[in-house]
XYZ file of C-alpha atoms in Angstrom:
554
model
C 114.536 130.238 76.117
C 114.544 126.633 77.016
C 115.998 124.140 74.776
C 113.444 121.277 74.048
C 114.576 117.697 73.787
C 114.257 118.247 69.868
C 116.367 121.459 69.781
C 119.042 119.761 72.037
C 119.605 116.768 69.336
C 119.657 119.791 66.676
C 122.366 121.611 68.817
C 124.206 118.986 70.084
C 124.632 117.176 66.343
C 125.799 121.294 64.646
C 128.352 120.900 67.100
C 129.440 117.838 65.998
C 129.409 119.329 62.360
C 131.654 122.453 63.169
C 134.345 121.054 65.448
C 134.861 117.852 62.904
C 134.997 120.994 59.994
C 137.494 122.765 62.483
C 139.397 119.246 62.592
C 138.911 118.585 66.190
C 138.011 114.500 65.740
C 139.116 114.040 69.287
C 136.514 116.176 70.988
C 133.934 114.570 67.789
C 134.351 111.309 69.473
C 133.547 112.084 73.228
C 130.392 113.676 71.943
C 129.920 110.783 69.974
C 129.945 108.582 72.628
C 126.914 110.842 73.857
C 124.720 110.005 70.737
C 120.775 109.278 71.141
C 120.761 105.327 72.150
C 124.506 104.561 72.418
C 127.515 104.286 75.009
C 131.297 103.390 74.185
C 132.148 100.800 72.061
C 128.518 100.810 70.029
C 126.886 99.745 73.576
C 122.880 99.950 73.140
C 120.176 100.733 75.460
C 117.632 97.364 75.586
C 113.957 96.665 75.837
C 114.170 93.570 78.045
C 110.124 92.780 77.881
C 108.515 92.125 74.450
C 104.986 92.560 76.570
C 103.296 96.053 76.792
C 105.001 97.605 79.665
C 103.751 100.217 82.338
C 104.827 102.951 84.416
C 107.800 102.351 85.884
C 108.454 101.855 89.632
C 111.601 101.295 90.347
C 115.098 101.480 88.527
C 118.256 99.312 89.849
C 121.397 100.217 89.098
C 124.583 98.075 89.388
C 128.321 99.886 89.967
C 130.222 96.926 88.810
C 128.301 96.227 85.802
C 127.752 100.118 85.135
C 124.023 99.534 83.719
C 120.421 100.081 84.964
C 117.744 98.222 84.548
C 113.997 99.290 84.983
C 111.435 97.435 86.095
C 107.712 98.059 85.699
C 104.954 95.987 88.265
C 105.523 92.977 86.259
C 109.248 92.606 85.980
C 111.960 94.292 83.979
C 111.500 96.610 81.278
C 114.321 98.238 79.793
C 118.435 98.401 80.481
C 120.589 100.366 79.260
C 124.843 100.899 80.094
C 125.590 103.934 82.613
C 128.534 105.824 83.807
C 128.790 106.217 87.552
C 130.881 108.031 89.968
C 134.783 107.323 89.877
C 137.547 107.214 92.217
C 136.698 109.716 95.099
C 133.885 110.871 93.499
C 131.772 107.762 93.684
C 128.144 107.063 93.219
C 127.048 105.959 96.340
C 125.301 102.911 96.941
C 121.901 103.350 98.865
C 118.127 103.603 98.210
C 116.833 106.577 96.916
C 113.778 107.949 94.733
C 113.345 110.757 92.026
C 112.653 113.872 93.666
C 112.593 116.191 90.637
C 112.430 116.239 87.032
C 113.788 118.837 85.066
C 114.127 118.142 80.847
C 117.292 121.012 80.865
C 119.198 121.235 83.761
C 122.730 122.678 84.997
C 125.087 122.015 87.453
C 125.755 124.357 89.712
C 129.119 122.472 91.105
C 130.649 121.696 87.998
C 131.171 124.510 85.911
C 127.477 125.257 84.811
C 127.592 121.675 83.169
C 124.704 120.868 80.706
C 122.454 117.978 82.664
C 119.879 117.009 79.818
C 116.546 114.834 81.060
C 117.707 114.894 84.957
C 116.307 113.650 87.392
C 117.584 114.119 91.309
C 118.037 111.762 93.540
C 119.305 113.983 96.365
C 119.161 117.841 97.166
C 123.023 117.770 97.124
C 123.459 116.950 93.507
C 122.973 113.333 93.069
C 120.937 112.514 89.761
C 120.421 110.052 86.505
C 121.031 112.226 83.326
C 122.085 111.987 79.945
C 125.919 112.286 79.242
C 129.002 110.716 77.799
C 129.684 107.191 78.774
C 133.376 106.312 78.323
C 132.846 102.667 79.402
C 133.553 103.234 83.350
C 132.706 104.935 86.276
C 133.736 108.603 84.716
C 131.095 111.016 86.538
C 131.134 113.548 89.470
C 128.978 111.007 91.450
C 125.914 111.258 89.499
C 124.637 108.184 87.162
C 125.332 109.159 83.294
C 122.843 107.269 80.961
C 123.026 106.844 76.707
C 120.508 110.190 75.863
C 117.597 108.502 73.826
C 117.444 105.904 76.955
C 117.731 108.995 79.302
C 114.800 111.523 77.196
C 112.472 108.076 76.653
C 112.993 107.238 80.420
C 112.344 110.867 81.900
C 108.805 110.817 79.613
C 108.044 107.787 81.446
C 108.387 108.494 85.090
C 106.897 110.113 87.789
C 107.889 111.651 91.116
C 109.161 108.916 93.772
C 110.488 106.038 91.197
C 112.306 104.058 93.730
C 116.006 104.188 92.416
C 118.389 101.295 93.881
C 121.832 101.356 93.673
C 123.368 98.371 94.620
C 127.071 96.926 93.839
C 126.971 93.800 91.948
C 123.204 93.860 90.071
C 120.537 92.114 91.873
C 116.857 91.500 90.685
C 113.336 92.009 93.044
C 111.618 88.505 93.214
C 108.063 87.910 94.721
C 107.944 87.975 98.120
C 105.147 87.225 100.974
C 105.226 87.357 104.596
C 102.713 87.789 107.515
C 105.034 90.505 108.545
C 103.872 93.148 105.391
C 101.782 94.950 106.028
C 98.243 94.333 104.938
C 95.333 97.497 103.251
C 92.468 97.666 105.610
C 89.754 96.702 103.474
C 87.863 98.620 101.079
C 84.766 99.923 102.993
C 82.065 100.834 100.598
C 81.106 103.980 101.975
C 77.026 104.913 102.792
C 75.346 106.153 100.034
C 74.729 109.842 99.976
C 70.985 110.822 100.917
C 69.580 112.379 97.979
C 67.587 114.521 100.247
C 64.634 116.695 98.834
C 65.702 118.155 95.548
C 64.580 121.790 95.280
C 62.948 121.068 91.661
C 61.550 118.010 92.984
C 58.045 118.577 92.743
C 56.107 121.942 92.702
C 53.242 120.442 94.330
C 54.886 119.290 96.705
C 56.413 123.057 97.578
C 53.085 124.767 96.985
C 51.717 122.304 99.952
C 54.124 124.178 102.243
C 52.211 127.799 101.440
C 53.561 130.363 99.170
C 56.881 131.968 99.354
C 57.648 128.886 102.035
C 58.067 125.737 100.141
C 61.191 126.181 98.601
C 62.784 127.800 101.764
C 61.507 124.432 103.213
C 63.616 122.404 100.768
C 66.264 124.035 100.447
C 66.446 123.724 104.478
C 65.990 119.782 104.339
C 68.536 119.262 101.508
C 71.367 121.370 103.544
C 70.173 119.507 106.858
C 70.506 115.989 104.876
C 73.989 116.426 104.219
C 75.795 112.781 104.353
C 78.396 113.101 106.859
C 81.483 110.053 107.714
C 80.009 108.189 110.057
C 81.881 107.426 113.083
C 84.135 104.339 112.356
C 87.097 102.754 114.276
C 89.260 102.427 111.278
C 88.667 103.364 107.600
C 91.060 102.757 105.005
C 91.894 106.574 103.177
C 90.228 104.302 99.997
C 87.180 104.324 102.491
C 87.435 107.232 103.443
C 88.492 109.294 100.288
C 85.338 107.543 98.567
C 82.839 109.495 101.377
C 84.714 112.781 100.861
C 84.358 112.708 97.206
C 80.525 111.304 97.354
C 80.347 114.125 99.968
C 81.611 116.711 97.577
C 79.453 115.875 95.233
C 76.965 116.198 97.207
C 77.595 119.569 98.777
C 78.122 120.272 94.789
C 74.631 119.223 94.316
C 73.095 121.180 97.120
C 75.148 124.355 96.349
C 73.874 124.096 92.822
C 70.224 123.342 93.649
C 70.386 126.495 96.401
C 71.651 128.901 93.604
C 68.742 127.988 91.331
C 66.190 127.991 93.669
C 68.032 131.828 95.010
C 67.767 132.777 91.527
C 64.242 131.660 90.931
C 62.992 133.375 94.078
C 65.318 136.648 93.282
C 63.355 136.931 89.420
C 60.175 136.769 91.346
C 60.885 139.470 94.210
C 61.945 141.402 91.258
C 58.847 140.588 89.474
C 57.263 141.538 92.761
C 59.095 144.777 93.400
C 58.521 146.090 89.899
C 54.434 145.507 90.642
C 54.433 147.378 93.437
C 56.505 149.904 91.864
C 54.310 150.188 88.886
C 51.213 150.625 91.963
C 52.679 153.373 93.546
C 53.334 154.977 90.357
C 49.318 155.015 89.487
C 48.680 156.082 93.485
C 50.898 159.136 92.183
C 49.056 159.489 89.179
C 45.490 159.725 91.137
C 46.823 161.577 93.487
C 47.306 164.418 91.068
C 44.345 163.607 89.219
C 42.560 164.308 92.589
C 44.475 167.446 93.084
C 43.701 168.957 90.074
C 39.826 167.813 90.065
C 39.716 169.628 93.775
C 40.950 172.568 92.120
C 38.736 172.402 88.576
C 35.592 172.393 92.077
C 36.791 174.703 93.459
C 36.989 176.991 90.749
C 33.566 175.778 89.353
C 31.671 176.610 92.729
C 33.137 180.265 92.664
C 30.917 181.325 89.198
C 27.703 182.699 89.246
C 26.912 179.687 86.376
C 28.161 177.383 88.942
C 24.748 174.689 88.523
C 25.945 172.027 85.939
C 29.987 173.029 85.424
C 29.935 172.316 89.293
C 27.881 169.528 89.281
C 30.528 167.818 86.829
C 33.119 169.192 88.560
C 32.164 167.289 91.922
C 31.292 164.562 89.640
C 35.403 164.176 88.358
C 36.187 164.535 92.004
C 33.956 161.750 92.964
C 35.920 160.123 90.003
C 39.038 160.898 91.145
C 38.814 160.070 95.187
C 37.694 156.625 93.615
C 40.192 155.865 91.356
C 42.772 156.607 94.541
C 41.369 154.519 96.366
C 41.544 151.459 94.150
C 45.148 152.793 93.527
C 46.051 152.984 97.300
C 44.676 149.550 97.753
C 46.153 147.858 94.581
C 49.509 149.305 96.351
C 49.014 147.641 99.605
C 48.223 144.332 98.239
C 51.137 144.712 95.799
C 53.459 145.540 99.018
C 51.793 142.617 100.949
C 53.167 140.219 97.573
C 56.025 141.501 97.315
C 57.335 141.677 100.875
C 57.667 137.901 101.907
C 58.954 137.289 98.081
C 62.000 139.776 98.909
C 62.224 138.512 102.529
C 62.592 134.618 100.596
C 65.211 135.807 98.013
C 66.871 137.387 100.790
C 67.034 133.783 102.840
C 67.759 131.701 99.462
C 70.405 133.709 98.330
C 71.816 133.424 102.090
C 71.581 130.041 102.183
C 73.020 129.458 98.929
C 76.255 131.065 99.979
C 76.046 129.096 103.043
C 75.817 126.071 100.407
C 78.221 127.382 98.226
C 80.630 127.450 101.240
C 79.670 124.764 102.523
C 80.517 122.608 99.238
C 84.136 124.377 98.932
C 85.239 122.844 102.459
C 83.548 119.484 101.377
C 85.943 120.203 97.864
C 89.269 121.107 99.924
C 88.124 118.347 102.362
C 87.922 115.673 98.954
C 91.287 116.701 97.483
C 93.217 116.347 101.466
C 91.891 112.982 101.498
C 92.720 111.850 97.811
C 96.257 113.501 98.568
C 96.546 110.873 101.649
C 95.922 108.451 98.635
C 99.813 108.721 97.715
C 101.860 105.597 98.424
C 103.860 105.418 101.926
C 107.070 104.434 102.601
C 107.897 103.226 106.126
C 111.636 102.723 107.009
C 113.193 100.450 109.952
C 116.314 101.100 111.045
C 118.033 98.304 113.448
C 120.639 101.694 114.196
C 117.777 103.610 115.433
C 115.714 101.088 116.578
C 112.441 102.689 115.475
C 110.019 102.684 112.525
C 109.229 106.477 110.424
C 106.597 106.832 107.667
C 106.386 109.151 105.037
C 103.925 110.125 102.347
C 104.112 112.312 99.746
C 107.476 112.672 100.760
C 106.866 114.527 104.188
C 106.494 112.925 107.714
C 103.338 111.231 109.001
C 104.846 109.669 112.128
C 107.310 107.475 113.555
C 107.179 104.741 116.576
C 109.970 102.654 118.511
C 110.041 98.978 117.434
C 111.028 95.835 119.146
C 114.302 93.863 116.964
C 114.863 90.401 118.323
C 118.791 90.150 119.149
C 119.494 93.633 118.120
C 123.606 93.488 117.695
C 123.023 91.319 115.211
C 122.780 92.735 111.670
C 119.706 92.491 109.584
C 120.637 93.484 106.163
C 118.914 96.021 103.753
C 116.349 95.386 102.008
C 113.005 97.266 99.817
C 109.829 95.719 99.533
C 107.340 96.971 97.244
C 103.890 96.670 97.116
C 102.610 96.153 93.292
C 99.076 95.440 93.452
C 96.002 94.751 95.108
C 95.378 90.907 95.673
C 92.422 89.107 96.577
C 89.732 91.484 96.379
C 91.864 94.226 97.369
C 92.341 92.861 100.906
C 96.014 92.197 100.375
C 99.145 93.345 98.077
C 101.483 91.731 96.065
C 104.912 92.474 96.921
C 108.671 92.064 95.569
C 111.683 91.940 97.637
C 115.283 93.368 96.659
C 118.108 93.087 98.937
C 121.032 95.383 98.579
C 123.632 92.675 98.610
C 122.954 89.123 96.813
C 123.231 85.766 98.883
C 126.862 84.647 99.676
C 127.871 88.311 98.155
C 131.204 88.666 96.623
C 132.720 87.116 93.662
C 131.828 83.329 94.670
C 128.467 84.540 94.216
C 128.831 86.665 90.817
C 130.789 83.424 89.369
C 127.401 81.592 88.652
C 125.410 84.003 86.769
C 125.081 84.218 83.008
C 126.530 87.273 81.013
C 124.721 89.934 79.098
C 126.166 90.723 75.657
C 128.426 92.885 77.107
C 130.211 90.304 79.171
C 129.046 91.684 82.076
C 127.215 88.989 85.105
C 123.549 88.866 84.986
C 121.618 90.053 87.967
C 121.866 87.739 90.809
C 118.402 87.113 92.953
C 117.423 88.811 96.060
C 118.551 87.279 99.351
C 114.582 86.261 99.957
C 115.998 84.474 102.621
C 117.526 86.757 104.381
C 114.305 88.992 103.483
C 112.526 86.393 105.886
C 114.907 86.062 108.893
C 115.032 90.095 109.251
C 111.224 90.230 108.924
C 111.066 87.403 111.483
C 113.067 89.655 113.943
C 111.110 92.612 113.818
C 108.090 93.193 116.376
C 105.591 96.236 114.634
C 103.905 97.711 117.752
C 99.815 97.410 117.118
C 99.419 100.636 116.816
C 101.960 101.407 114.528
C 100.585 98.666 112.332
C 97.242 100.036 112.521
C 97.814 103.506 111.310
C 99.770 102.207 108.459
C 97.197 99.954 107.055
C 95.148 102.939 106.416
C 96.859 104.394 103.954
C 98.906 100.882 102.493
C 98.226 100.815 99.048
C 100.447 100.064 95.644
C 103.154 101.828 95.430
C 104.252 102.093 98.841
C 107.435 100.276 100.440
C 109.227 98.811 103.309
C 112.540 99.860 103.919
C 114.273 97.599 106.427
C 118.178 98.364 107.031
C 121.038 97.839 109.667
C 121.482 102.159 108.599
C 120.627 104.863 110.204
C 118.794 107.589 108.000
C 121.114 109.755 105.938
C 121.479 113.261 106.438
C 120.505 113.532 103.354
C 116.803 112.556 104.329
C 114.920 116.152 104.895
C 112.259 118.368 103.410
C 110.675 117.202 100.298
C 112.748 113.393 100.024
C 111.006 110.073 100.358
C 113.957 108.180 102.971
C 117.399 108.425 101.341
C 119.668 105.275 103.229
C 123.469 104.723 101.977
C 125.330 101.759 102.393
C 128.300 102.542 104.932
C 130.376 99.932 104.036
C 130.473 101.361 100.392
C 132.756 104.542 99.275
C 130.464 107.809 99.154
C 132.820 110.231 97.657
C 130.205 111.486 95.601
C 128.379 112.751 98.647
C 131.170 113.944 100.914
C 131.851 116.065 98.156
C 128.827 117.736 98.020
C 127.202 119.992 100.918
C 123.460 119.778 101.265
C 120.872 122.476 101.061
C 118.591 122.180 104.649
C 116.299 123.593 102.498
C 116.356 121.474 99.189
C 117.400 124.717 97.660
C 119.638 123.417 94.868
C 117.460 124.277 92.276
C 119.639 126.275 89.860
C 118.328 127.567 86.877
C 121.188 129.279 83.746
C 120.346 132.351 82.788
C 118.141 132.958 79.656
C 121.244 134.650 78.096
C 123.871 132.079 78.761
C 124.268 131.104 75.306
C 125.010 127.657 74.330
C 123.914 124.936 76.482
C 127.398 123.137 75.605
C 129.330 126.541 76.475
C 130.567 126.679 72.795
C 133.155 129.574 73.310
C 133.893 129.644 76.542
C 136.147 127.561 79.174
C 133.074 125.496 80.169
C 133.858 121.800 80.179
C 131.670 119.491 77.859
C 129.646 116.938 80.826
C 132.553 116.400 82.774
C 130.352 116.056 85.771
């Protein structure tokens, strides 16, 4: 059974309670240290903004001042202290992005350790969690956070929070440059034809003939169909708007093509069952016939035969009549009824045709609100060449053009927030991964928190500029990803190469070579983001009360 957040804070605080009643104060205080909304030393999680904050989109965290901060469209949101990777097991500094979400989690490298609220980072192991926080860098290599700040955080994100992890902390600032990249605009698309509804009028279907005016209708509103017209480029916006009108649409059509198969199926029935009911009297007047032939017959063969035959002829007479209006009430039944049956037949064909028909026009919808995800778009001066992803799998990638290429560029993440000026542009932050002037010199300015720790430095906008300066986007390129720019999508630019940890199911993963990575070299990637591990329903304990397992020593 899982444990829920609720059930973990019932666990984890009985555990307190028995090993302080068994004397153990030493082992009380490390899980103290764990406690809902505190670190070491009575260090508490913050709400930086007093304004109503949103979903976050990115989360920073800083190795020398061993906190995170979390940032919402509009600026910072919360911080809170964090325990990162130490010596030769270090967190590495890079870019990454949450790539799963799990609320009870266990490490399958470190002795089936208890990971509450995770969320990965990397396939290999690298993830924010809740855990102790001893004051310094204590983990395995993934990022330890106080567990109210880590269960109120995991409620809050989604899939592909940008996660920075920089050295000394630096802050995004606004940032503009012809170089970002620009949405296409937002094409209102046609207006679906409302075509001939099949309830529209009954004159109007009587005028056809009967039995033809609703096969007529339902043969215009499949034909009137809106379909994307031809354009150069459409924005997905654009073009997602069509598919869903066209959906709709189809919807409509299937919908109107079931009724009107329905109506004419009730009235071939109706039709079937008259003729039915015909050829049952035919059958009745035939033996009616029968049997006055024979009553004749046997009249004629008397010597009395004068008036007994007479009336005997005269039921005859009677019953060849009443056949004959039998016979003919059957034909003209059969004449009604076949063209009714041969409609229901068509409607109900063409209904499934519509009913088709609108599930591709669904499917179709849903692909192209799916290619309404936010991209990211990495260029790497190592590779010389630009790659986009969305949804975190490959759209394409293209060579690029960077101005005196041996010379580094930097790294830095731009993020677009929000549509600007009618939705025909974005409004985007910068973050570099290194501060400008770097180093102490530049840590010596900034104020302290309450800790005593340096304030976040600003972003090397700068810099930002000069490497965006150097970089030539080939038209193309450009092109392709201004139809699917929207918020929430990046630019990566870096002097890196991709890391190998970049595969199946990431958004782009870059570390920072120049920075220790012990807690990656440790760990040995699954090519097929298989490190999903799941404890056994009868495991017991989360914490491994009695057994050898270690208490989050991860």
């Amino acid at each position: 059974m899982a444990c829920t957040p609720s059930r973990l804070r019932i666990a984890f605080k009985l555990a307190a309670s028995i090993l302080s009643g068994l004397g153990l104060m030493g082992l009380v205080g490390r899980i103290a240290e764990a406690a809902p909304g505190k670190g070491r030393q009575g260090q508490q999680e913050t709400a930086v903004a007093t304004r109503p904050s949103t979903t976050p989109v990115m989360a920073i965290v800083s190795l020398n001042q061993q906190r995170v901060t979390i940032y919402d469209a509009e600026g910072p949101i919360l911080q809170a202290p964090v325990s990162t990777g130490q010596t030769g097991y270090e967190t590495p500094a890079g870019i990454y992005s949450v790539l799963e979400k799990q609320v009870e989690h266990y490490s399958n490298l470190y002795d089936d350790a208890s990971m509450p609220f995770m969320q990965r980072l990397t396939w290999s192991g690298i993830a924010l969690h809740a855990g102790v926080l001893p004051g310094r860098p204590a983990s395995h290599g993934c990022i330890r956070m106080p567990m109210g700040f880590a269960e109120r955080l995991f409620e809050r994100t989604k899939l592909g929070m940008r996660v920075i992890i920089v050295r000394d902390d630096i802050s995004p600032a606004p940032f503009a440059h012809p170089a970002l990249f620009k949405p296409l605009p937002p094409d209102a698309p046609p207006a679906a034809s409302a075509g001939v509804g099949l309830g529209a009028t009954s004159a109007g279907a009587d005028a056809l003939g009967p039995g033809k005016g609703a096969a007529r209708l339902v043969d215009t509103a499949l034909a009137t169909a809106p379909a994307v017209p031809p354009a150069p480029r459409l924005s997905v916006r654009a073009v997602a708007a069509m598919k869903a009108a066209a959906a709709a649409g189809a919807a409509a059509r299937a919908e109107e093509a079931r009724i009107a198969a329905r109506g004419a199926t009730i009235e071939a029935a109706r039709a079937t069952k008259a003729s039915r009911r015909a050829e049952a009297a035919k059958t009745r007047a035939e033996l009616q016939l029968r049997q006055a032939e024979r009553q004749a017959g046997q009249a004629g063969g008397t010597e009395r035969a004068g008036p007994a035959a007479e009336r005997a002829q005269q039921a005859k007479a009677a019953a060849q009549a009443a056949l004959a209006a039998a016979s003919a009430q059957l034909e003209r039944a059969k004449a009604e009824m076949q063209p009714k049956v041969d409609l229901a037949l068509e409607l109900r064909q063409k209904a499934k045709e519509a009913q088709e028909a609108s599930a591709a026009a669904q499917d179709e919808a849903k692909e192209a609100a799916r290619k309404l995800s936010p991209v990211s778009v990495f260029i790497s001066r190592a590779a010389q060449r630009l790659y986009v992803r969305q949804a975190r799998e490959p759209l394409f990638d293209a060579a690029v053009t960077i101005a005196d290429p041996d010379r580094p560029l930097g790294t830095y993440v731009f993020t677009a927030l929000a549509y600007t000026n009618g939705q025909a542009e974005l409004r985007w932050t910068a973050v570099s991964m290194y501060g400008s002037g770097g180093g102490a010199r530049a840590r010596a300015g900034r104020p302290s928190d309450a800790h005593g720790h340096a304030g976040a430095g600003p972003a090397d906008l700068a810099g930002a500029k000069l490497a965006l300066d150097r970089i030539a986007i080939p038209q193309e390129a450009q092109e392709r990803i201004a139809e699917v720019m929207a918020p929430g999508s990046s630019l990566i630019v870096s002097d890196e190469s991709l890391s190998r940890e970049t595969g199946k199911a990431t958004e782009f993963i870059v570390l920072m070579s120049n920075e220790p990575q012990g807690g990656i070299k440790i760990r040995r990637r699954s090519p097929e983001a298989g490190l999903r591990y799941q404890r056994p329903a009868y495991g017991g304990s989360p914490f491994g009360w009695g057994s050898s397992r270690a208490f989050w020593w991860w």
